[in-house]
Short mmCIF file of C-alpha atoms in Angstrom, two decimals:
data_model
loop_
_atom_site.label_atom_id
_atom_site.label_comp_id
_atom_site.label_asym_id
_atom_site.label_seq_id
_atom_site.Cartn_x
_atom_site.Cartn_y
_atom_site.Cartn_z
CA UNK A 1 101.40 82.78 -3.89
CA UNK A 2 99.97 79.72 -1.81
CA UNK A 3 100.06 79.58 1.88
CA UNK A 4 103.40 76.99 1.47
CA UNK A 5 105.34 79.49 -0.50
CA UNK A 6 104.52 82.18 1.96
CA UNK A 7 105.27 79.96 5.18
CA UNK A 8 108.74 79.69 3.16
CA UNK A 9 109.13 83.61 3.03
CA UNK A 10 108.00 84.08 6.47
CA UNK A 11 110.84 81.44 7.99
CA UNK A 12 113.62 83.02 5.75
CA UNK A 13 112.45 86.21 7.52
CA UNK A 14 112.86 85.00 10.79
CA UNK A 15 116.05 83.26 9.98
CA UNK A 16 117.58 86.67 8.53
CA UNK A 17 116.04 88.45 11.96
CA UNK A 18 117.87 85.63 14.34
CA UNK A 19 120.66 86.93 11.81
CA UNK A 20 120.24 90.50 12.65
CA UNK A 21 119.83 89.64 16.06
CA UNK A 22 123.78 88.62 16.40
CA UNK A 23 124.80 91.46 14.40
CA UNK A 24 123.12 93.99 16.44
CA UNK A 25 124.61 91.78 19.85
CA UNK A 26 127.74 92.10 17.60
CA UNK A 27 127.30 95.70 17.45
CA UNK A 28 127.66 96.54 20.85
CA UNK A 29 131.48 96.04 20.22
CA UNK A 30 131.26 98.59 17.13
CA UNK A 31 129.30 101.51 15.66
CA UNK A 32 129.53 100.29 12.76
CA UNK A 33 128.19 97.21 12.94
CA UNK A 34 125.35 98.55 14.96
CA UNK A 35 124.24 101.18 11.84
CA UNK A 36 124.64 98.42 9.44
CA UNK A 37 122.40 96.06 12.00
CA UNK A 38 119.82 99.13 11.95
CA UNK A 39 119.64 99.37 8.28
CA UNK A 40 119.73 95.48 7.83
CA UNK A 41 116.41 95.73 9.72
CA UNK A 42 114.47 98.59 8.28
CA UNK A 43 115.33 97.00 4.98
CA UNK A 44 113.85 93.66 6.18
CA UNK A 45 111.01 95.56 7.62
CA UNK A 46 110.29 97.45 4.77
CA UNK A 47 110.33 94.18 2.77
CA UNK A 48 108.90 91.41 4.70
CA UNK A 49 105.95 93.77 5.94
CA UNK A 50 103.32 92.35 3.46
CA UNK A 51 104.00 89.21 4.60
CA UNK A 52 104.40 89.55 8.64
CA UNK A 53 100.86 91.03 8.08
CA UNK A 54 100.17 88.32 5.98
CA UNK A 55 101.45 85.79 8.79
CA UNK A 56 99.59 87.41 11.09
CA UNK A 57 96.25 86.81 9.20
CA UNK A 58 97.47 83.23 8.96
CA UNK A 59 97.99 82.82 12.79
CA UNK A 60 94.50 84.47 12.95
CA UNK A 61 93.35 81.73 10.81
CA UNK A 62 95.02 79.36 12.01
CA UNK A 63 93.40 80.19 15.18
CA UNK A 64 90.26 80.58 13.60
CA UNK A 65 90.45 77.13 12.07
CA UNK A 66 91.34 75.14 15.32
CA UNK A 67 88.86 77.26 17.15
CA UNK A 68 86.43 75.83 14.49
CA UNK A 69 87.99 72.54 14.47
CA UNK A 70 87.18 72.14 18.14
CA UNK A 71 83.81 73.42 17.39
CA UNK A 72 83.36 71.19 14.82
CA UNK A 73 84.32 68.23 16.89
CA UNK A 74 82.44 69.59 19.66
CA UNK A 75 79.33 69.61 17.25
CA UNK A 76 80.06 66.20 16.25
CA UNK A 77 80.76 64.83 19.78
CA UNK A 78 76.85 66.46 20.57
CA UNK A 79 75.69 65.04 17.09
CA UNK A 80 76.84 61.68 17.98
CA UNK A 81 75.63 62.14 21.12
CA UNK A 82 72.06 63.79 19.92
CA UNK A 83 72.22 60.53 17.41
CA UNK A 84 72.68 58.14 20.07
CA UNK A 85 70.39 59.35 22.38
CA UNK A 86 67.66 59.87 19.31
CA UNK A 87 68.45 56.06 18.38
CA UNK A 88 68.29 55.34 21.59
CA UNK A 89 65.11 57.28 21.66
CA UNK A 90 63.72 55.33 18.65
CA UNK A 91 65.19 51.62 20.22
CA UNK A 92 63.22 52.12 23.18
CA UNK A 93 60.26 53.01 21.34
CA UNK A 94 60.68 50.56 19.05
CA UNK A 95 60.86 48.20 21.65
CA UNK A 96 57.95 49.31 23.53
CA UNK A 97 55.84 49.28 19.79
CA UNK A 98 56.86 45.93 19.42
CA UNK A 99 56.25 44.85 22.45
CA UNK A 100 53.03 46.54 22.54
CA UNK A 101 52.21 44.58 18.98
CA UNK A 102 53.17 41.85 20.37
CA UNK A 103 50.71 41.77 23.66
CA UNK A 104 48.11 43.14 20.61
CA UNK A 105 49.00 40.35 18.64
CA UNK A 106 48.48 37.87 22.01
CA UNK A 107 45.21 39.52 22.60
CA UNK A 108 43.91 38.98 19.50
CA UNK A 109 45.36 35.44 19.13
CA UNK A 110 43.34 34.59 22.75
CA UNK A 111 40.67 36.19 21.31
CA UNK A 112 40.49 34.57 18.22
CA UNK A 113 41.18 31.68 20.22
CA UNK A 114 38.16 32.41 22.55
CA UNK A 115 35.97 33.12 18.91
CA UNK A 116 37.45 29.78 17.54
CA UNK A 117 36.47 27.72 20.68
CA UNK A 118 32.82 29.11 20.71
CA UNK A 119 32.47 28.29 16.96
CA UNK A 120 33.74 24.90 17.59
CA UNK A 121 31.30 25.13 20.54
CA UNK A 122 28.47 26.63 18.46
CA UNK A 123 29.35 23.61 15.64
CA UNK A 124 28.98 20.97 18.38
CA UNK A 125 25.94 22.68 19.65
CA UNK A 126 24.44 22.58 16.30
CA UNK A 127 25.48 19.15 15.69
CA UNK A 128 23.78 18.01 19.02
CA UNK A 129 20.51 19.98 18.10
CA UNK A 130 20.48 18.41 14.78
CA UNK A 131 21.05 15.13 16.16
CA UNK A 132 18.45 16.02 19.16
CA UNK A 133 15.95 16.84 16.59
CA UNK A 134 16.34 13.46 14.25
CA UNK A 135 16.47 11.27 17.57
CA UNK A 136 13.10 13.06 18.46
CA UNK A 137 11.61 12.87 15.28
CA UNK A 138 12.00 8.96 15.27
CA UNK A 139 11.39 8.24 19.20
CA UNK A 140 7.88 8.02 18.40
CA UNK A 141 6.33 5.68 16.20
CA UNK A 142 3.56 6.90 13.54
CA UNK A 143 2.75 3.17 12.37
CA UNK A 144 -0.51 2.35 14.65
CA UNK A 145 -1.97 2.01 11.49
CA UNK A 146 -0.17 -1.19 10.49
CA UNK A 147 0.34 -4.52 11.16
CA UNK A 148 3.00 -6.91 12.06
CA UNK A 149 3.29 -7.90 8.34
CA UNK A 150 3.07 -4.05 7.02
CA UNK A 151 6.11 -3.13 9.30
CA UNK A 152 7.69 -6.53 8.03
CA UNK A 153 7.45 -5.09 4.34
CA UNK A 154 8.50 -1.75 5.41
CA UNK A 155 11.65 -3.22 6.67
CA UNK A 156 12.62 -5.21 3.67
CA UNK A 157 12.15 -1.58 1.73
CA UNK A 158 14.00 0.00 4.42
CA UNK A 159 17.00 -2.50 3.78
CA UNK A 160 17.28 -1.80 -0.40
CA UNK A 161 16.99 1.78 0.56
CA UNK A 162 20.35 1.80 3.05
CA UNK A 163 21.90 -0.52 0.55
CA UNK A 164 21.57 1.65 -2.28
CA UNK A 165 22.50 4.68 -0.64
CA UNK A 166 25.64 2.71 0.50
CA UNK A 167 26.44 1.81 -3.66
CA UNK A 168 25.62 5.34 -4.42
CA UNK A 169 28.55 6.67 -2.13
CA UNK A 170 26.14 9.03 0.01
CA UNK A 171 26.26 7.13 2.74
CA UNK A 172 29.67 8.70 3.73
CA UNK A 173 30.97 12.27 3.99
CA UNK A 174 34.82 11.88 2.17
CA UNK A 175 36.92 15.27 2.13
CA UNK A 176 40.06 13.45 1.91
CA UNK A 177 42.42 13.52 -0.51
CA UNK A 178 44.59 10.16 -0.11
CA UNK A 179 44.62 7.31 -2.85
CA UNK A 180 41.19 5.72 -3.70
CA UNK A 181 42.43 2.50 -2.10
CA UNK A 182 43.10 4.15 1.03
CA UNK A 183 39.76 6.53 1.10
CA UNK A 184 38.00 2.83 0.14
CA UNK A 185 39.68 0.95 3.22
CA UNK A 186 38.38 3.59 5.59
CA UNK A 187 34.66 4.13 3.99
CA UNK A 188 34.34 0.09 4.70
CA UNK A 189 36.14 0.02 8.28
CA UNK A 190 33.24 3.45 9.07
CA UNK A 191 30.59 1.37 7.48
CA UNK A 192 31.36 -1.88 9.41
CA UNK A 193 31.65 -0.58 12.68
CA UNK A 194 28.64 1.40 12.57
CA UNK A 195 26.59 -1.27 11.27
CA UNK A 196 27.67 -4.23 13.44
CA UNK A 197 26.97 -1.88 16.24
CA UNK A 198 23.88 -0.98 15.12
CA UNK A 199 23.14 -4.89 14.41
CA UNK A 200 23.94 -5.69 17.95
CA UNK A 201 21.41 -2.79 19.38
CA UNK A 202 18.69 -4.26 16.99
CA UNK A 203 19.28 -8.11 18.75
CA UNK A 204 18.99 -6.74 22.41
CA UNK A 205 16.20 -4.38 21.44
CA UNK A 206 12.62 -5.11 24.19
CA UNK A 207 10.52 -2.72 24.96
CA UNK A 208 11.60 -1.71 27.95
CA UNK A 209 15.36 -0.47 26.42
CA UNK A 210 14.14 1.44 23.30
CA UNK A 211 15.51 4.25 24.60
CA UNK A 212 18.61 3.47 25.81
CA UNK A 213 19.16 1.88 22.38
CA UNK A 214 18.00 5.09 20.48
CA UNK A 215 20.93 6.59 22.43
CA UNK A 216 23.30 4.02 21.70
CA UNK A 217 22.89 4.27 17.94
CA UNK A 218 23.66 8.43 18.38
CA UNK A 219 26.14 7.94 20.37
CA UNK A 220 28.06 5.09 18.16
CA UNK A 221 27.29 7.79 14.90
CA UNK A 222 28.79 10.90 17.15
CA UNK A 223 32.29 8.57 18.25
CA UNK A 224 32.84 7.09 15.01
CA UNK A 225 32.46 10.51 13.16
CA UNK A 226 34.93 12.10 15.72
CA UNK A 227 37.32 9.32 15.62
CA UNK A 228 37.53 9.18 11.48
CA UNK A 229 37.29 12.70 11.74
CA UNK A 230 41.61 12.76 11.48
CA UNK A 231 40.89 10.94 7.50
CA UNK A 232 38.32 13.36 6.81
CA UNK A 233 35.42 10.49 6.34
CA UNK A 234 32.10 10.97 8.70
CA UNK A 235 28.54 9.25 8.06
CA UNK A 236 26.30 11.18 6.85
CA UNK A 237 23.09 11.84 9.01
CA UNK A 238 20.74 9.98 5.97
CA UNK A 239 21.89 6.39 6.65
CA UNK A 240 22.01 7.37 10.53
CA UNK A 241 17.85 8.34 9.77
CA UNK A 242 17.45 4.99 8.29
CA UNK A 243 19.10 3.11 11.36
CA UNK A 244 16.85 4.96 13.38
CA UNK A 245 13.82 3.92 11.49
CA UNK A 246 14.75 0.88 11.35
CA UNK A 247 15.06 0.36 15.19
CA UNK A 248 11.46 1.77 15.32
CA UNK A 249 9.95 -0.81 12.28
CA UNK A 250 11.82 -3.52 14.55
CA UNK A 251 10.51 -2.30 17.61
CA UNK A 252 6.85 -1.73 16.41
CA UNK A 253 7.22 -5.31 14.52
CA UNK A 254 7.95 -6.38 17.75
CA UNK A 255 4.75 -4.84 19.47
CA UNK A 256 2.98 -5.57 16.96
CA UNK A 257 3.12 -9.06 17.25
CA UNK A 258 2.52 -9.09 21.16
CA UNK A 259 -0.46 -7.26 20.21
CA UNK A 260 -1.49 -8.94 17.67
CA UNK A 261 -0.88 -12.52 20.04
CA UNK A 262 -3.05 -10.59 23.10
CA UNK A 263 -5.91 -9.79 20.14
CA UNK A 264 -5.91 -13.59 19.62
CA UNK A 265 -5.83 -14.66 23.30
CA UNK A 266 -8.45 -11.85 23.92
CA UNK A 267 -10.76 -13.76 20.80
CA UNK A 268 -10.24 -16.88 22.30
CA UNK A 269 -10.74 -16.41 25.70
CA UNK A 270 -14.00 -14.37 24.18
CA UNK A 271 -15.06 -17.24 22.11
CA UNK A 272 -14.36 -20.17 24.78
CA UNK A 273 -16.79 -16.95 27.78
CA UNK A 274 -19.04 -17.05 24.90
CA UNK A 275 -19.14 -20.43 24.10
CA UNK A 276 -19.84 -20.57 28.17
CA UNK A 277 -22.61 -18.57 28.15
CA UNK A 278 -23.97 -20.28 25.02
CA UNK A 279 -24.00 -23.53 26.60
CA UNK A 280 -24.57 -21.71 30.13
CA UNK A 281 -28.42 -20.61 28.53
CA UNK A 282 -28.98 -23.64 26.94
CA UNK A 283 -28.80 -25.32 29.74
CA UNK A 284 -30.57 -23.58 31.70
CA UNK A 285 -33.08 -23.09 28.99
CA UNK A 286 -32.94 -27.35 29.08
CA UNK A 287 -33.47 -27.13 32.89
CA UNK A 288 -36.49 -24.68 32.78
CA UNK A 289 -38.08 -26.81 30.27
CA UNK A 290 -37.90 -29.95 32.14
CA UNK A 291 -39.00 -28.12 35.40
CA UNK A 292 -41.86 -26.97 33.33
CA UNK A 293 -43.05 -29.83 32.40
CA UNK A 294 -42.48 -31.60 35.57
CA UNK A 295 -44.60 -29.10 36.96
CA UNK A 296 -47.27 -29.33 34.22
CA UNK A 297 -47.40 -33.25 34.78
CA UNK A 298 -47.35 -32.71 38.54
CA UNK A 299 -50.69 -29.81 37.95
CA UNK A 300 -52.31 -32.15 35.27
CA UNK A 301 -51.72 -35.31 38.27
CA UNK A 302 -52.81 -33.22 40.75
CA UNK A 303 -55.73 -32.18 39.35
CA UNK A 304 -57.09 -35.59 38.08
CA UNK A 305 -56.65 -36.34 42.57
CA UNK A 306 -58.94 -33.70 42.71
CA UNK A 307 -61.83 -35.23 40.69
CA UNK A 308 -61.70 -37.79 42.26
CA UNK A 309 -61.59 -37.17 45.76
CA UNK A 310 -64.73 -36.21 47.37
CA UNK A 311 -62.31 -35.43 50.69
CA UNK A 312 -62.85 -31.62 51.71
CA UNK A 313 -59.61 -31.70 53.33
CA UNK A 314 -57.91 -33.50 50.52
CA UNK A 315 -59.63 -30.93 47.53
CA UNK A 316 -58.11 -28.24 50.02
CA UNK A 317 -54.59 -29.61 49.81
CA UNK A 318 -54.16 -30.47 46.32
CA UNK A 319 -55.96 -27.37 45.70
CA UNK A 320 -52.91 -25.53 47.49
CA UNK A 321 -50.29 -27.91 46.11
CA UNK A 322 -51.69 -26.91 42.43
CA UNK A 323 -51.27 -23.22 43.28
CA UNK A 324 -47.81 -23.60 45.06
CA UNK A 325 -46.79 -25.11 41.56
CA UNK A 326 -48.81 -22.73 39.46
CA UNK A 327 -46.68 -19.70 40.77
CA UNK A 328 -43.28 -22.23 40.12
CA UNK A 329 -44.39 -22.42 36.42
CA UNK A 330 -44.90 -18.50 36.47
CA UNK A 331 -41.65 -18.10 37.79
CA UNK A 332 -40.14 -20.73 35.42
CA UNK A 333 -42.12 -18.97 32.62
CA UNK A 334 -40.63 -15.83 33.69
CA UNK A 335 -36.91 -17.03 33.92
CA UNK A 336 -37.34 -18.85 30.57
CA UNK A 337 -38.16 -15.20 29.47
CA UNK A 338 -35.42 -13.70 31.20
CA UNK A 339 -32.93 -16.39 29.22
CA UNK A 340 -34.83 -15.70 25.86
CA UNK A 341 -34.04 -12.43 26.13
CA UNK A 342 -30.41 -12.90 27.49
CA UNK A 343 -30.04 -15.50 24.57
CA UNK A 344 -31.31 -12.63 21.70
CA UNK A 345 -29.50 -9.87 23.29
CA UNK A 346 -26.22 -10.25 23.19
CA UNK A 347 -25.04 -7.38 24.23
CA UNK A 348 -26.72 -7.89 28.36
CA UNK A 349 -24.75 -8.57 30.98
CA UNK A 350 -23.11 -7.51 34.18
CA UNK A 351 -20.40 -4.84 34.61
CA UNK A 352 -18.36 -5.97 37.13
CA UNK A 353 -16.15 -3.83 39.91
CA UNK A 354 -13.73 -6.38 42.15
CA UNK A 355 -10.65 -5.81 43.82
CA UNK A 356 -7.80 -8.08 45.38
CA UNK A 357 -5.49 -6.15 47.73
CA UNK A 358 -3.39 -9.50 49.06
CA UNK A 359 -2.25 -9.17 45.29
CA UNK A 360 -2.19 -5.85 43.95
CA UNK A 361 -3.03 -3.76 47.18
CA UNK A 362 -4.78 -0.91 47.92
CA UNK A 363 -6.82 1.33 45.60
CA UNK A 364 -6.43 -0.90 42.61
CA UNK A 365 -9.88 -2.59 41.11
CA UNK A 366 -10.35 -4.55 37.98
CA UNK A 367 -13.79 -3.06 35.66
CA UNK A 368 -15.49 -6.13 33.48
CA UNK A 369 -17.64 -7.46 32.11
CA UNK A 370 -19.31 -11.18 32.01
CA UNK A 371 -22.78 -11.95 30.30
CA UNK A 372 -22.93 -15.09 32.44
CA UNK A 373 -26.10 -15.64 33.55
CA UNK A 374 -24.43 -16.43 36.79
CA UNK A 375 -21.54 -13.67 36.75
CA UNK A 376 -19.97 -15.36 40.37
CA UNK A 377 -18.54 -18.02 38.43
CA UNK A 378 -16.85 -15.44 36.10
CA UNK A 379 -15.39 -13.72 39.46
CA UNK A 380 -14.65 -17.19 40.82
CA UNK A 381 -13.07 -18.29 37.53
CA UNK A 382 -10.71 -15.20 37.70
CA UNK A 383 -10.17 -15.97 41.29
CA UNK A 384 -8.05 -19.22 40.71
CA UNK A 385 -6.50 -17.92 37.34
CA UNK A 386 -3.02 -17.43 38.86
CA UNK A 387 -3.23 -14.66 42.01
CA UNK A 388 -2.65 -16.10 45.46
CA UNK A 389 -6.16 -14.62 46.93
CA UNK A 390 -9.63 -14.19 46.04
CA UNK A 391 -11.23 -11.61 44.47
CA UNK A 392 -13.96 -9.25 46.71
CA UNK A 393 -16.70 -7.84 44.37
CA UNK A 394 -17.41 -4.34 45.36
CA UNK A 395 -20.62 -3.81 42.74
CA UNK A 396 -22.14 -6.33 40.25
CA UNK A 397 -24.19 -4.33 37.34
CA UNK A 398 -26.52 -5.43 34.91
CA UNK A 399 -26.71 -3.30 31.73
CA UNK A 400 -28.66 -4.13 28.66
CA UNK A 401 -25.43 -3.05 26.98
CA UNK A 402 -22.66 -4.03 29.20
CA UNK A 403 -20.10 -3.89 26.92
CA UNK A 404 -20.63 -0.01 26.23
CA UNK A 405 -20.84 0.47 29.91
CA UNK A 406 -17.73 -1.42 30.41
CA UNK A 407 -16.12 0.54 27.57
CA UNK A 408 -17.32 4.32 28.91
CA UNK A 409 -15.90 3.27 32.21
CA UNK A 410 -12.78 1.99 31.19
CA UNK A 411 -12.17 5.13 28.74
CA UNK A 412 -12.99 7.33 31.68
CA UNK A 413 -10.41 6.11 33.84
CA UNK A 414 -8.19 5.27 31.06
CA UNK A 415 -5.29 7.62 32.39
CA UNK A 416 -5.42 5.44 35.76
CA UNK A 417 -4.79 2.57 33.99
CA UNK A 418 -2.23 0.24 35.66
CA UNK A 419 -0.90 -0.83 32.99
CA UNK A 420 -1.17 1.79 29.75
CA UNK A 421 0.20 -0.74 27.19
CA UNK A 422 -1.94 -3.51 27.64
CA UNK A 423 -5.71 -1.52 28.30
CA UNK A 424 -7.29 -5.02 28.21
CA UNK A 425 -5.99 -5.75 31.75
CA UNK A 426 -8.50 -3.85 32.93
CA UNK A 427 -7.05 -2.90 36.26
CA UNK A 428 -6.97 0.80 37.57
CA UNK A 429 -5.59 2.55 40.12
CA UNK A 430 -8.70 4.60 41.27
CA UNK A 431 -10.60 4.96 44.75
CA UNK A 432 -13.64 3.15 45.00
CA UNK A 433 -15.79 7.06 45.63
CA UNK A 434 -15.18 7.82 41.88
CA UNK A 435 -16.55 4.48 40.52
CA UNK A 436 -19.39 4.91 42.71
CA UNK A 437 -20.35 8.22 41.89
CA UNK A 438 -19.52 7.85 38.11
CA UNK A 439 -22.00 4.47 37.90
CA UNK A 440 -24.76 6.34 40.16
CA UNK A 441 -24.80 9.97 38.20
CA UNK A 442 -24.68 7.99 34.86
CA UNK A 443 -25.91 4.44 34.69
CA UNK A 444 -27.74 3.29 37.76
CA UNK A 445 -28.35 4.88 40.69
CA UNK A 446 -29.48 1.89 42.82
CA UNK A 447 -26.83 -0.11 42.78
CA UNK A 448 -25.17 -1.11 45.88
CA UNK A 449 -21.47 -0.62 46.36
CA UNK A 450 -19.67 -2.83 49.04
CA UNK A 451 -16.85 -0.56 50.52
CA UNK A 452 -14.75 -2.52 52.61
CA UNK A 453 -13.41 -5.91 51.24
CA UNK A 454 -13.74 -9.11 52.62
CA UNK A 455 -10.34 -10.28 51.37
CA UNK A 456 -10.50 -13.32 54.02
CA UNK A 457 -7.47 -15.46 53.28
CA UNK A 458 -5.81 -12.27 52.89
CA UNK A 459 -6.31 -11.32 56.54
CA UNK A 460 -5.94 -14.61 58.12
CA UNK A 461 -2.79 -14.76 56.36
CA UNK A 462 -1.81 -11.93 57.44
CA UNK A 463 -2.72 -12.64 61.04
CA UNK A 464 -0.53 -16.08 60.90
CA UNK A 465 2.17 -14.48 60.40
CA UNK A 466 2.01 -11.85 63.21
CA UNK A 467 1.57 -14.51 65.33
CA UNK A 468 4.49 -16.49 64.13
CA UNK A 469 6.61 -13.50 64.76
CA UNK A 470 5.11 -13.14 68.23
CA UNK A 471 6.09 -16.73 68.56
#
């Protein structure tokens, strides 16, 4: 029997004892009743016993199961609670794993960042070097070998070469991959710019700017690359070599040719001095011969006087007079010597050491050399050639080899020079002590050196105008 059946039973049971009940209130008006109510209720005892015991266990079920009903909700309530407070639990750390990830994450994105930025850097820095190295290879010309016309040729090569690494395509750097058409507008807009730039450094190329241009031409391959850089087209650092060169060839053509023009003055100012001194000996050569033999007539006059003349007195002074012009023709004899020699040797003449301080100022002395056999008209020559002042000569040196003199002393003081482009200038910057003692220790130890400078238009200039400022 189920539990619904028996629930049944059990309620009949109680409605038969509410039954009972009002017989036994009924039997309190007769005995009768009363026994009957008392055997009514054994015999209900007797049979609904099983199942009052059986109710019973029910209740205590019934108990049982709300008792573990509230448990169970009780265990649920703490389960919920347990799983909210775990989820919780696991939300927070969650959250703080996340957001821990995420300031990892941020870390390594600045310091990928930072690692990004110093290979840029690094790039850049290469770059520079690389460019730093090819400007430094080509800021110094090898070509002192050639001339004017070599570095001419070498141009015109230079030219097919950048031409046909243009046709080739090697000239450029392309990583793009847009339409040919496009790709071909940019390579010539690149191309353009950097040559006409390039162009326009080559036409306002001197010597004095060779640098600055050098730099320009870097600087114009560095901006362009940067600002193509978006379309993925750069020059490559071959035709930026051959620009490079090519502002050297121009520059040495350039020097070249002044060089070459100050070889040619140099010959013919040397041809016109030695045409000078050519006609410089013959005349005097012309002149010593004519004094000779005026002096030979005058002797061979003199003496016929003397045969003739039976004066004492008379003998006695064309006796002197013939001696007086004997020694003249041994000194003619021996300058006519002197210029046979000069004439045969051309390598003697005078070193000369002169200065001009109204014009260049202190400390600064011009070393040459003149085989005149007069060298003051060399110094007086140089005196009206252009400077406001005369020159002071401070020694005046005769060497059988002037020209090797002039060269050792020129080399020695080469690093004084004035001017260290042009050597043939010949002016140094040098105290007057060191010439002396060089010339004396080395050459000629009895030549006189004049220390202090006349420089007399100097100094009455000079005194003119302290007295018109007095004034």
């Amino acid at each position: 029997m189920d539990n619904n059946s028996d629930k049944k039973i059990i309620s009949k049971f109680f409605l038969r004892t509410w039954f009972i009940g009002i017989i036994f209130s009924l039997c309190a008006f007769h005995p009768i009743f009363f026994i009957a109510g008392c055997v009514l209720a054994f015999i209900q005892h007797i049979l609904f016993k099983p199942y009052i015991v059986k109710y019973g266990k029910c209740e205590d079920i019934d108990t049982n199961l709300e008792y573990l009903e509230k448990e169970h909700k009780e265990h649920l309530k703490k389960l919920d609670e347990d799983y909210d407070r775990y989820h919780q639990e696991l939300q927070d750390s969650y959250s703080a794993s996340a957001q821990q990830i995420e300031n990892e994450k941020e870390n390594l994105r600045k310091v990928l960042n930072e690692l990004n930025g110093k290979i840029a850097s690094a790039k850049n820095e290469f770059t520079d070097i690389q460019l730093e190295i090819i400007a430094e290879h080509y800021r110094f010309s090898d070509y002192d070998g050639l001339t004017s016309e070599d570095c001419k040729n070498k141009l015109a090569l230079l030219k097919n070469e950048e031409q046909d690494l243009i046709k080739s395509g090697k000239a450029l750097d392309i990583r793009s991959d847009k339409t040919k058409k496009i790709i071909n507008d940019y390579s010539k807009q690149i191309l353009r710019c950097f040559n006409s730039e390039c162009d326009n450094v080559l036409l306002n190329l001197s010597s004095k700017n060779i640098d600055t241009m050098r730099n320009k031409i870097m600087k114009s391959f560095e901006s362009l690359n940067k600002i193509f850089a978006i379309n993925e087209i750069s020059i490559q650092k071959r035709l930026l070599e051959l620009k490079l060169e090519e502002l050297n060839l121009v520059y040495t053509y350039e020097v070249k040719k002044e060089q070459e023009r100050e070889l040619q003055k140099a010959i013919k100012e040397q041809m016109i001095e030695e045409e000078k001194v050519r006609r410089e000996i013959e005349t005097q050569k012309a002149k010593i011969e004519k004094d000779l033999l005026q002096c030979s007539k005058e002797i061979n006059r003199l003496m016929a006087y003397l045969q003739k003349t039976q004066n004492d007195t008379e003998k006695l002074l064309y006796i002197d007079k013939i001696k007086e012009l004997e020694e003249k023709v041994r000194e003619l004899e021996y300058s006519k010597k002197d210029v046979l020699e000069r004439e045969a040797n051309a390598k003697a003449g005078y070193v000369y050491i002169i200065s001009n301080i109204g014009s260049f100022g202190d400390n600064i002395y011009k070393i040459g050399m003149t085989r005149r056999l007069e060298p003051m008209d060399r110094i007086k020559e140089l005196s009206s050639a252009s400077v406001p002042f005369e020159f002071d000569v401070h020694a005046m040196i005769f060497s059988d080899d002037a020209p090797a003199l002039e060269a050792i002393l020129h080399h020695h003081f080469e690093k004084q020079s004035v001017n260290r482009v042009n050597l043939r200038k010949e002016f140094f910057k040098v105290s007057l002590d060191e010439v002396e003692q060089l010339v004396k220790d080395n050459f000629n130890n009895t030549v006189e050196f004049t220390k202090i400078p006349v420089a007399k238009e100097y100094r009455q200039t000079l005194s003119i105008l302290d007295s018109e400022k007095v004034s």
